[in-house]
């Protein structure tokens, strides 16, 4: 089946031959540094929402792939950036994470030029 190619500085792409990369196999790695800003650990007014903690994350990612008959290029795409991470609870005991960030591609690819700032917001469960 199809899977996404998860580099934050590039648009969502699939790691198969129908994408601009032409990869049928993909590999991605990331380095992150998370810096805690605040441990709030309380509800927000009378809303059924609790705010747990806030943090900043700096990251660098690299990814690429290969296809049969072509040498692997696992560092074809690279990006770097930062994000604000908010861990909350809805309704106060079901953890949810919201990440808002900016990422910059360091290598042109997937229709994006270098130094093009890309903003994003992502939702998921806190770990």
Tab-separated table of C-alpha atoms in Angstrom:
chain	number	residue	atom	x	y	z
A	1	UNK	CA	0.000	0.000	0.000
A	2	UNK	CA	0.892	3.665	-0.222
A	3	UNK	CA	2.582	5.474	2.658
A	4	UNK	CA	3.372	9.117	3.144
A	5	UNK	CA	6.869	10.544	2.971
A	6	UNK	CA	7.041	12.461	6.265
A	7	UNK	CA	9.443	15.377	5.810
A	8	UNK	CA	7.994	18.570	7.312
A	9	UNK	CA	9.671	20.959	4.853
A	10	UNK	CA	8.112	19.295	1.799
A	11	UNK	CA	4.513	18.736	0.707
A	12	UNK	CA	2.963	15.373	1.546
A	13	UNK	CA	4.121	12.812	-1.012
A	14	UNK	CA	3.853	9.081	-1.306
A	15	UNK	CA	6.914	6.851	-1.459
A	16	UNK	CA	5.933	5.144	-4.698
A	17	UNK	CA	6.744	5.479	-8.395
A	18	UNK	CA	3.853	7.886	-9.086
A	19	UNK	CA	5.469	10.699	-7.074
A	20	UNK	CA	8.014	13.222	-8.392
A	21	UNK	CA	10.789	11.384	-6.521
A	22	UNK	CA	10.188	8.146	-8.391
A	23	UNK	CA	11.021	6.089	-5.280
A	24	UNK	CA	9.368	2.745	-4.683
A	25	UNK	CA	11.133	2.404	-1.305
A	26	UNK	CA	11.887	5.185	1.179
A	27	UNK	CA	13.919	5.859	4.302
A	28	UNK	CA	13.615	8.886	6.597
A	29	UNK	CA	15.494	9.906	9.736
A	30	UNK	CA	15.109	12.857	12.099
A	31	UNK	CA	17.010	14.507	14.935
A	32	UNK	CA	14.992	16.550	17.417
A	33	UNK	CA	15.789	18.655	20.432
A	34	UNK	CA	12.775	19.388	22.641
A	35	UNK	CA	13.060	22.226	25.162
A	36	UNK	CA	10.358	22.449	27.866
A	37	UNK	CA	8.775	25.898	28.235
A	38	UNK	CA	6.083	25.390	30.873
A	39	UNK	CA	4.413	22.653	32.893
A	40	UNK	CA	0.892	24.012	33.269
A	41	UNK	CA	-1.038	20.882	34.329
A	42	UNK	CA	-4.433	22.517	34.896
A	43	UNK	CA	-7.821	23.054	33.314
A	44	UNK	CA	-8.742	26.043	31.207
A	45	UNK	CA	-11.537	27.893	32.990
A	46	UNK	CA	-14.791	25.951	32.958
A	47	UNK	CA	-14.047	24.383	29.581
A	48	UNK	CA	-13.673	20.599	29.366
A	49	UNK	CA	-10.064	21.092	28.313
A	50	UNK	CA	-6.837	20.752	30.249
A	51	UNK	CA	-3.472	22.209	29.293
A	52	UNK	CA	-0.589	19.955	30.325
A	53	UNK	CA	2.696	21.370	28.977
A	54	UNK	CA	4.286	23.591	26.332
A	55	UNK	CA	7.607	22.988	24.601
A	56	UNK	CA	9.724	24.086	21.642
A	57	UNK	CA	11.299	21.598	19.260
A	58	UNK	CA	14.168	22.117	16.835
A	59	UNK	CA	14.603	19.434	14.191
A	60	UNK	CA	16.633	18.335	11.186
A	61	UNK	CA	15.409	15.594	8.856
A	62	UNK	CA	16.791	13.687	5.899
A	63	UNK	CA	15.086	11.231	3.610
A	64	UNK	CA	15.307	9.594	0.267
A	65	UNK	CA	14.832	6.257	-1.345
A	66	UNK	CA	15.479	3.895	-4.176
A	67	UNK	CA	13.794	1.846	-6.861
A	68	UNK	CA	14.883	-1.297	-8.684
A	69	UNK	CA	17.800	-0.749	-11.037
A	70	UNK	CA	18.754	2.672	-9.654
A	71	UNK	CA	21.366	3.295	-6.916
A	72	UNK	CA	19.902	4.394	-3.556
A	73	UNK	CA	19.848	8.091	-2.677
A	74	UNK	CA	18.725	8.104	0.960
A	75	UNK	CA	19.741	11.753	1.486
A	76	UNK	CA	17.882	13.169	-1.527
A	77	UNK	CA	15.736	15.493	0.599
A	78	UNK	CA	16.751	17.409	3.740
A	79	UNK	CA	15.031	20.030	5.868
A	80	UNK	CA	15.272	21.838	9.200
A	81	UNK	CA	12.927	23.874	11.350
A	82	UNK	CA	11.204	24.373	14.644
A	83	UNK	CA	7.788	23.972	16.211
A	84	UNK	CA	5.731	24.864	19.240
A	85	UNK	CA	4.236	21.776	20.895
A	86	UNK	CA	1.123	21.956	23.089
A	87	UNK	CA	0.087	18.871	25.059
A	88	UNK	CA	-3.514	19.083	26.248
A	89	UNK	CA	-6.338	16.864	27.395
A	90	UNK	CA	-9.843	16.744	25.920
A	91	UNK	CA	-11.849	16.395	28.185
A	92	UNK	CA	-8.849	16.754	30.475
A	93	UNK	CA	-7.858	13.068	30.528
A	94	UNK	CA	-7.665	12.101	26.822
A	95	UNK	CA	-4.195	13.302	25.718
A	96	UNK	CA	-3.831	15.245	22.481
A	97	UNK	CA	-0.791	16.992	21.001
A	98	UNK	CA	-0.916	20.031	18.715
A	99	UNK	CA	2.248	21.010	16.845
A	100	UNK	CA	2.594	24.269	14.912
A	101	UNK	CA	5.838	24.848	13.118
A	102	UNK	CA	7.944	26.171	10.291
A	103	UNK	CA	10.292	24.093	8.158
A	104	UNK	CA	12.761	25.027	5.435
A	105	UNK	CA	13.852	22.590	2.705
A	106	UNK	CA	17.642	22.480	2.386
A	107	UNK	CA	17.495	20.686	-0.989
A	108	UNK	CA	15.069	21.426	-3.826
A	109	UNK	CA	12.621	18.615	-4.504
A	110	UNK	CA	8.961	17.574	-4.682
A	111	UNK	CA	8.165	20.878	-6.380
A	112	UNK	CA	9.660	23.009	-3.576
A	113	UNK	CA	12.677	25.309	-3.928
A	114	UNK	CA	15.312	25.664	-1.217
A	115	UNK	CA	14.785	28.313	1.435
A	116	UNK	CA	11.006	28.224	0.939
A	117	UNK	CA	9.474	28.431	4.411
A	118	UNK	CA	6.595	26.008	4.896
A	119	UNK	CA	4.197	26.330	7.831
A	120	UNK	CA	2.113	23.509	9.210
A	121	UNK	CA	-0.172	22.449	12.038
A	122	UNK	CA	-0.399	18.792	13.058
A	123	UNK	CA	-2.687	17.022	15.532
A	124	UNK	CA	-2.071	13.683	17.203
A	125	UNK	CA	-1.855	11.865	20.488
A	126	UNK	CA	0.786	12.809	23.026
A	127	UNK	CA	3.361	10.178	23.865
